[in-house]
GROMACS .gro file of N, CA and C in nm:
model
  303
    1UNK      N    1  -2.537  17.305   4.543
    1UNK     CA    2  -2.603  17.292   4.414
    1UNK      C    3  -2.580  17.154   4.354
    2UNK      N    4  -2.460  17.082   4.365
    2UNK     CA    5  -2.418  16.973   4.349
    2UNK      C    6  -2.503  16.889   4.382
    3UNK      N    7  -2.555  16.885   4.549
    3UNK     CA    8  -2.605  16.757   4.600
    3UNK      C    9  -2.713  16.792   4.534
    4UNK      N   10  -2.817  16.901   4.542
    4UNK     CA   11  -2.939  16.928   4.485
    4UNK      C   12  -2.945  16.843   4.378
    5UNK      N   13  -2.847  16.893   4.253
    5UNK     CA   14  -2.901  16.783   4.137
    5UNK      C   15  -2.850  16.629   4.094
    6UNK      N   16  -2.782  16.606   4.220
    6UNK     CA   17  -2.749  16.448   4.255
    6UNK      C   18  -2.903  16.398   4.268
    7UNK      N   19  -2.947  16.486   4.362
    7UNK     CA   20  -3.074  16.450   4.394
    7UNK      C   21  -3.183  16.399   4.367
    8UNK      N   22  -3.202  16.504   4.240
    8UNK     CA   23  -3.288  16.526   4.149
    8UNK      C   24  -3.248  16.416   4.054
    9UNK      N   25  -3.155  16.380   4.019
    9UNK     CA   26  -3.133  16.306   3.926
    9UNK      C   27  -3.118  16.195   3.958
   10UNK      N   28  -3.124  16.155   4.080
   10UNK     CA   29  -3.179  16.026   4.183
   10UNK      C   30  -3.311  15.989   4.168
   11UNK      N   31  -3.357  16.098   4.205
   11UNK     CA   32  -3.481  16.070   4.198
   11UNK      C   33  -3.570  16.047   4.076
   12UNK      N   34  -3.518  16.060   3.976
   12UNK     CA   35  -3.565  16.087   3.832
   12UNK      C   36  -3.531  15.924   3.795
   13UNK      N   37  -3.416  15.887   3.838
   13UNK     CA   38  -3.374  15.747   3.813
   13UNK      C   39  -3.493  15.653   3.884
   14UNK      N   40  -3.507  15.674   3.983
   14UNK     CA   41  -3.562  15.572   4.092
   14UNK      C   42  -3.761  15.625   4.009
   15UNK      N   43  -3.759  15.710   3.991
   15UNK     CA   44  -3.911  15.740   3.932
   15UNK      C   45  -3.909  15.635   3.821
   16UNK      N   46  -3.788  15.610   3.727
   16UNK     CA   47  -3.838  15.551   3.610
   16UNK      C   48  -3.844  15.399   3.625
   17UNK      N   49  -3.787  15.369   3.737
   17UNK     CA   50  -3.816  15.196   3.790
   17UNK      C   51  -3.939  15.168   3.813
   18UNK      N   52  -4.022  15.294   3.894
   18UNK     CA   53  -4.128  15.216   3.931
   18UNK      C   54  -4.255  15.145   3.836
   19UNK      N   55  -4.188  15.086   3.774
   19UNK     CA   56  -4.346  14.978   3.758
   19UNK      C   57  -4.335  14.892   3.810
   20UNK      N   58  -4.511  14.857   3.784
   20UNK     CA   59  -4.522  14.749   3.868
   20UNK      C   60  -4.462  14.613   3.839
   21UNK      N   61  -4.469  14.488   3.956
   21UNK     CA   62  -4.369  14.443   3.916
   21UNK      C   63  -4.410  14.341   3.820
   22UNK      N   64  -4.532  14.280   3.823
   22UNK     CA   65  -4.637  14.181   3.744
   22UNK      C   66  -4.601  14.268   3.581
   23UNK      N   67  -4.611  14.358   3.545
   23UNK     CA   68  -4.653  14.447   3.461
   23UNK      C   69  -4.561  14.386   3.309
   24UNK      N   70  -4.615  14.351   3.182
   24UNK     CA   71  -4.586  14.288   3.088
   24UNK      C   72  -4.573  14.419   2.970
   25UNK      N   73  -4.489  14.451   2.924
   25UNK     CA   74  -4.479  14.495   2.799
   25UNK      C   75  -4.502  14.411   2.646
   26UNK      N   76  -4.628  14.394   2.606
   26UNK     CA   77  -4.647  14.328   2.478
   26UNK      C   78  -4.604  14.389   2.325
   27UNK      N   79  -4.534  14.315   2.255
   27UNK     CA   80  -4.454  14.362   2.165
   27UNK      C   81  -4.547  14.422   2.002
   28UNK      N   82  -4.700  14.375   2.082
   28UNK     CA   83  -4.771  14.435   1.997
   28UNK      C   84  -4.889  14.592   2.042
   29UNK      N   85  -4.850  14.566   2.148
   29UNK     CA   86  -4.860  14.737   2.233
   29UNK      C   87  -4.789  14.847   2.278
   30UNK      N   88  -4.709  14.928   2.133
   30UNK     CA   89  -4.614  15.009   2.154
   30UNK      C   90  -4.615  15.098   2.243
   31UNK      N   91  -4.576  15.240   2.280
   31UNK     CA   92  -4.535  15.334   2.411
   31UNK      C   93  -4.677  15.375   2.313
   32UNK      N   94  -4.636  15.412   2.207
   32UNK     CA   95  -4.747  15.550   2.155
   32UNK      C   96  -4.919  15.515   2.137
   33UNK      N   97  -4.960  15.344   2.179
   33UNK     CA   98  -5.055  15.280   2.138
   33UNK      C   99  -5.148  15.364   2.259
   34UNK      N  100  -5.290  15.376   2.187
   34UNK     CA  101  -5.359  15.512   2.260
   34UNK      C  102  -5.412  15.400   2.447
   35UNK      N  103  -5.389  15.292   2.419
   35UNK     CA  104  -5.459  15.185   2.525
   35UNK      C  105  -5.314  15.169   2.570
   36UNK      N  106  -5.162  15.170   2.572
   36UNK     CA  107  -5.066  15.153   2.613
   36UNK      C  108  -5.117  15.174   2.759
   37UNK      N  109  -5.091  15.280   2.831
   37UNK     CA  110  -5.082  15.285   2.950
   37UNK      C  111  -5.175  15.219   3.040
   38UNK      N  112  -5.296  15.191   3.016
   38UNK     CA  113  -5.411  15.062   3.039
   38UNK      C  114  -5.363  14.957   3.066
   39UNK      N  115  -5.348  14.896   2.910
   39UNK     CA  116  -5.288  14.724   2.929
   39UNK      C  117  -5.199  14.722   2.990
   40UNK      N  118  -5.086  14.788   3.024
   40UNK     CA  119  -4.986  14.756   3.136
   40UNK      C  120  -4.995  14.770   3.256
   41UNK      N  121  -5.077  14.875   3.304
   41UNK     CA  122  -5.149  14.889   3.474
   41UNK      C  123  -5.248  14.727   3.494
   42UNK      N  124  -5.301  14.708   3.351
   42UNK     CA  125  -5.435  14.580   3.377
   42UNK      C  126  -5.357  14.467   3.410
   43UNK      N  127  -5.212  14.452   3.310
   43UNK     CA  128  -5.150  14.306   3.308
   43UNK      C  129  -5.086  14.349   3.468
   44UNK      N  130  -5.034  14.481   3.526
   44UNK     CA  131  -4.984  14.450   3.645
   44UNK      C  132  -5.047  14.383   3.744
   45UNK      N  133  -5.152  14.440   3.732
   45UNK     CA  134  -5.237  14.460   3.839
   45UNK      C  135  -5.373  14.298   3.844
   46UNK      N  136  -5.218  14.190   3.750
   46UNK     CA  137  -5.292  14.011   3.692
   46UNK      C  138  -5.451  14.019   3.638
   47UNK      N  139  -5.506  14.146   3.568
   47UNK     CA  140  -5.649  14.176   3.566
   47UNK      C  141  -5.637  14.107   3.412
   48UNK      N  142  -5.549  14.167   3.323
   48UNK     CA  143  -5.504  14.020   3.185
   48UNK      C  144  -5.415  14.030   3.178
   49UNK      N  145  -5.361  13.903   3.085
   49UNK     CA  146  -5.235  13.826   3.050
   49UNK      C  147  -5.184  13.868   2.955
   50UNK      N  148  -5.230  13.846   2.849
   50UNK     CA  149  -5.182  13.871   2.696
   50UNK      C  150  -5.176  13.675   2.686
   51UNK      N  151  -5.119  13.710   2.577
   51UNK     CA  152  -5.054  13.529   2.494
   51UNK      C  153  -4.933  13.502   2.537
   52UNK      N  154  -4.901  13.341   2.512
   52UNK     CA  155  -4.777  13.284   2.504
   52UNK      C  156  -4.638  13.351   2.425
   53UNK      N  157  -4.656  13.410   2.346
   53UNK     CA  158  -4.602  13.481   2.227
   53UNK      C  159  -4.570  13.620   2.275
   54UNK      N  160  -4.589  13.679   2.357
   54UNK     CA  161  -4.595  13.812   2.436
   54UNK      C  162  -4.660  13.885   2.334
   55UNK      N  163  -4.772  13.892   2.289
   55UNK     CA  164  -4.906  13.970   2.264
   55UNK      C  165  -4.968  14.000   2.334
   56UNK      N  166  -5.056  14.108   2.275
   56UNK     CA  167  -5.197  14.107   2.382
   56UNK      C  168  -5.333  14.111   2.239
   57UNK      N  169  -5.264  14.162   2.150
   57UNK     CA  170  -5.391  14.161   2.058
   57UNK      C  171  -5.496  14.264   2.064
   58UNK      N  172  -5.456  14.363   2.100
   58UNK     CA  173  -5.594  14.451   2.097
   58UNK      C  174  -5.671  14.447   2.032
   59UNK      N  175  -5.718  14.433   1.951
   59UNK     CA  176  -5.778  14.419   1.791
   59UNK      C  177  -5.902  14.285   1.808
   60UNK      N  178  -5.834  14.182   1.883
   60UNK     CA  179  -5.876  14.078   1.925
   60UNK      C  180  -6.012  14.086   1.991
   61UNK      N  181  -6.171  13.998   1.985
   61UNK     CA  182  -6.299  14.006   2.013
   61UNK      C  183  -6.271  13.982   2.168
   62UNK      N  184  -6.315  13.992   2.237
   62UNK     CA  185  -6.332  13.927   2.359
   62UNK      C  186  -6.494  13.897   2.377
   63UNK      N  187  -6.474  13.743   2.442
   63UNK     CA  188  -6.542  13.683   2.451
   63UNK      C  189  -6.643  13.753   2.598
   64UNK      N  190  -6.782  13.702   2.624
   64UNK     CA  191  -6.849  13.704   2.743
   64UNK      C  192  -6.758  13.651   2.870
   65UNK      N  193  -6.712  13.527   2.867
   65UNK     CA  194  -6.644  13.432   2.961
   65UNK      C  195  -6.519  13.530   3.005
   66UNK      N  196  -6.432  13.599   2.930
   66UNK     CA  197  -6.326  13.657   2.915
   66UNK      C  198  -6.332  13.807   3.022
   67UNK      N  199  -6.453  13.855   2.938
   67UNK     CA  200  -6.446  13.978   2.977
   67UNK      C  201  -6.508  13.934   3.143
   68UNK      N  202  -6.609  13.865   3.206
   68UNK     CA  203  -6.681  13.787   3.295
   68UNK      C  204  -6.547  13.803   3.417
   69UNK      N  205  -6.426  13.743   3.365
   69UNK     CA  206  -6.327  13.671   3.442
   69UNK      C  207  -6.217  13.842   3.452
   70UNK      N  208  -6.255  13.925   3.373
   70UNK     CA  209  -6.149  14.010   3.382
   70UNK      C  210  -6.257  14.084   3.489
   71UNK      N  211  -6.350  14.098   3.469
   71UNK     CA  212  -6.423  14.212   3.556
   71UNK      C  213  -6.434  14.135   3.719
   72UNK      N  214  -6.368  14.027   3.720
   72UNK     CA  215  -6.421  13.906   3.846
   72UNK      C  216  -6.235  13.948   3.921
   73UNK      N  217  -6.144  13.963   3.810
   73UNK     CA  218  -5.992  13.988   3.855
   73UNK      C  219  -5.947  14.155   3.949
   74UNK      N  220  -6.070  14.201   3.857
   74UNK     CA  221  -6.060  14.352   3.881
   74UNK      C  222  -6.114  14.415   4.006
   75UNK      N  223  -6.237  14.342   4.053
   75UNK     CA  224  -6.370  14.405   4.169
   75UNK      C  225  -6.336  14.317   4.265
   76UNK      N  226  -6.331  14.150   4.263
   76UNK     CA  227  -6.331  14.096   4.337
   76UNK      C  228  -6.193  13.953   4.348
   77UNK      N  229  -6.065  14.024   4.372
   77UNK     CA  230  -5.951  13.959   4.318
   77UNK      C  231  -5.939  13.937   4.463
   78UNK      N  232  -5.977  13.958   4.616
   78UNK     CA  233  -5.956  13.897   4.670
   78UNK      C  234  -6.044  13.748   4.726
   79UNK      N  235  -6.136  13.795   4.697
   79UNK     CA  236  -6.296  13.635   4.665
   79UNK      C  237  -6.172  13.552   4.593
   80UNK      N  238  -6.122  13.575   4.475
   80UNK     CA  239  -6.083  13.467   4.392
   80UNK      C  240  -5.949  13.395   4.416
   81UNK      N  241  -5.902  13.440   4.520
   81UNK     CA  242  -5.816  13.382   4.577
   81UNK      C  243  -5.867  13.237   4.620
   82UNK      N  244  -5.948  13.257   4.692
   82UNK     CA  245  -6.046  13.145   4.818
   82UNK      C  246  -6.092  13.009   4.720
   83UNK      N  247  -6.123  13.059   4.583
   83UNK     CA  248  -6.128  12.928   4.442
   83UNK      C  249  -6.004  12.893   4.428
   84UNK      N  250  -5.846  12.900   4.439
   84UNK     CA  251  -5.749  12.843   4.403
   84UNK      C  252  -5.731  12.727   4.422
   85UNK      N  253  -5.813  12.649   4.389
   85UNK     CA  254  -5.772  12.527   4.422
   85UNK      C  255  -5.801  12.436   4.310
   86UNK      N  256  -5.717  12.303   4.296
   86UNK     CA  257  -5.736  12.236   4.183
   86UNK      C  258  -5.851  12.155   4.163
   87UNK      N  259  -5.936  12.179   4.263
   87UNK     CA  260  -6.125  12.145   4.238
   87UNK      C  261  -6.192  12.200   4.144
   88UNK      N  262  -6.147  12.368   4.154
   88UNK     CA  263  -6.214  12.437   4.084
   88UNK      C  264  -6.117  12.467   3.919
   89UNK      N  265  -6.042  12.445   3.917
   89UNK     CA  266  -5.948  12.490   3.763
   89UNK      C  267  -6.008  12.347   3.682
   90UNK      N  268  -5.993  12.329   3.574
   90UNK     CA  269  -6.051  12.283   3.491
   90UNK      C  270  -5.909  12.317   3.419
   91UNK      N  271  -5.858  12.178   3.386
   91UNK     CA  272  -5.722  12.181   3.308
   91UNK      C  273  -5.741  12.205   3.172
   92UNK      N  274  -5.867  12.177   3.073
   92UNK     CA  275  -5.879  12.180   2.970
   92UNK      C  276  -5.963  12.371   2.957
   93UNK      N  277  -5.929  12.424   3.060
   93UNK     CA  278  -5.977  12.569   3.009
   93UNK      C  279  -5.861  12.626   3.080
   94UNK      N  280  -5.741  12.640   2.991
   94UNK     CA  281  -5.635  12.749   3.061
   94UNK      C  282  -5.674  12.919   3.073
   95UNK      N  283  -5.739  12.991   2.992
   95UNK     CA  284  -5.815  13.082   3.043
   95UNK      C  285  -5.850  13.142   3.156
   96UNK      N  286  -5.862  13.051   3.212
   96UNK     CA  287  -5.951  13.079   3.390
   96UNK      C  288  -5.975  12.994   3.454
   97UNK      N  289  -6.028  12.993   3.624
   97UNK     CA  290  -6.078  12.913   3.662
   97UNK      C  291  -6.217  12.876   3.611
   98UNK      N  292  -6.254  12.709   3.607
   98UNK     CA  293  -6.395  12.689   3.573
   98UNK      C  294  -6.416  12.583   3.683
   99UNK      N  295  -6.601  12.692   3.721
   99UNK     CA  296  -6.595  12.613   3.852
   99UNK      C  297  -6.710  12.452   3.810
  100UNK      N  298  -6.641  12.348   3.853
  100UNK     CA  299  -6.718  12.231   3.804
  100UNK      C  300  -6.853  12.246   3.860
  101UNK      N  301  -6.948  12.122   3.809
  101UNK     CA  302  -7.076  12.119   3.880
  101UNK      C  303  -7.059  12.006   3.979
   0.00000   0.00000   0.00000
């Protein structure tokens, strides 16, 4: 009975580690926030960032370009690998890559 709830209580430990490891807790997206469990699968999963400030801003408009680049992180995050390069980033748009003409 012992080892049983060694076990169990192993396992209960090791369950509560797993997040992911990218995954950002923003100090303006509490446990009880109804989008909580979202923004932290999205920021794991590098689909968004949040701010410098560890925000994310829910509240906040999002832009065409924004949402463009999150739906580009989400469907096709391995394509966007193949742009990493400093041809295509555009230093004056930290945001995203912008691909020059």
């Amino acid at each position: 009975m012992k080892r049983l709830c060694s076990l169990v209580l192993a396992l209960a430990l090791c369950l509560g580690l797993c997040v992911p490891a990218g995954a950002a807790e923003f100090s303006d997206v509490p446990g009880a926030h109804t989008f909580h469990d979202a923004v932290v699968w999205c920021s794991g999963q590098s689909i968004v960032n949040g701010y410098e400030d560890n925000t994310f801003r829910p509240a906040n408009t999002v832009s065409r370009s924004n949402f463009t680049v999150m739906l580009s992180r989400a469907f096709f995050a391995a394509d966007i690998e193949k742009y990493k390069n400093p041809i295509y980033i555009s230093p004056a748009e930290p945001s995203g890559p912008t691909i020059r003409p």
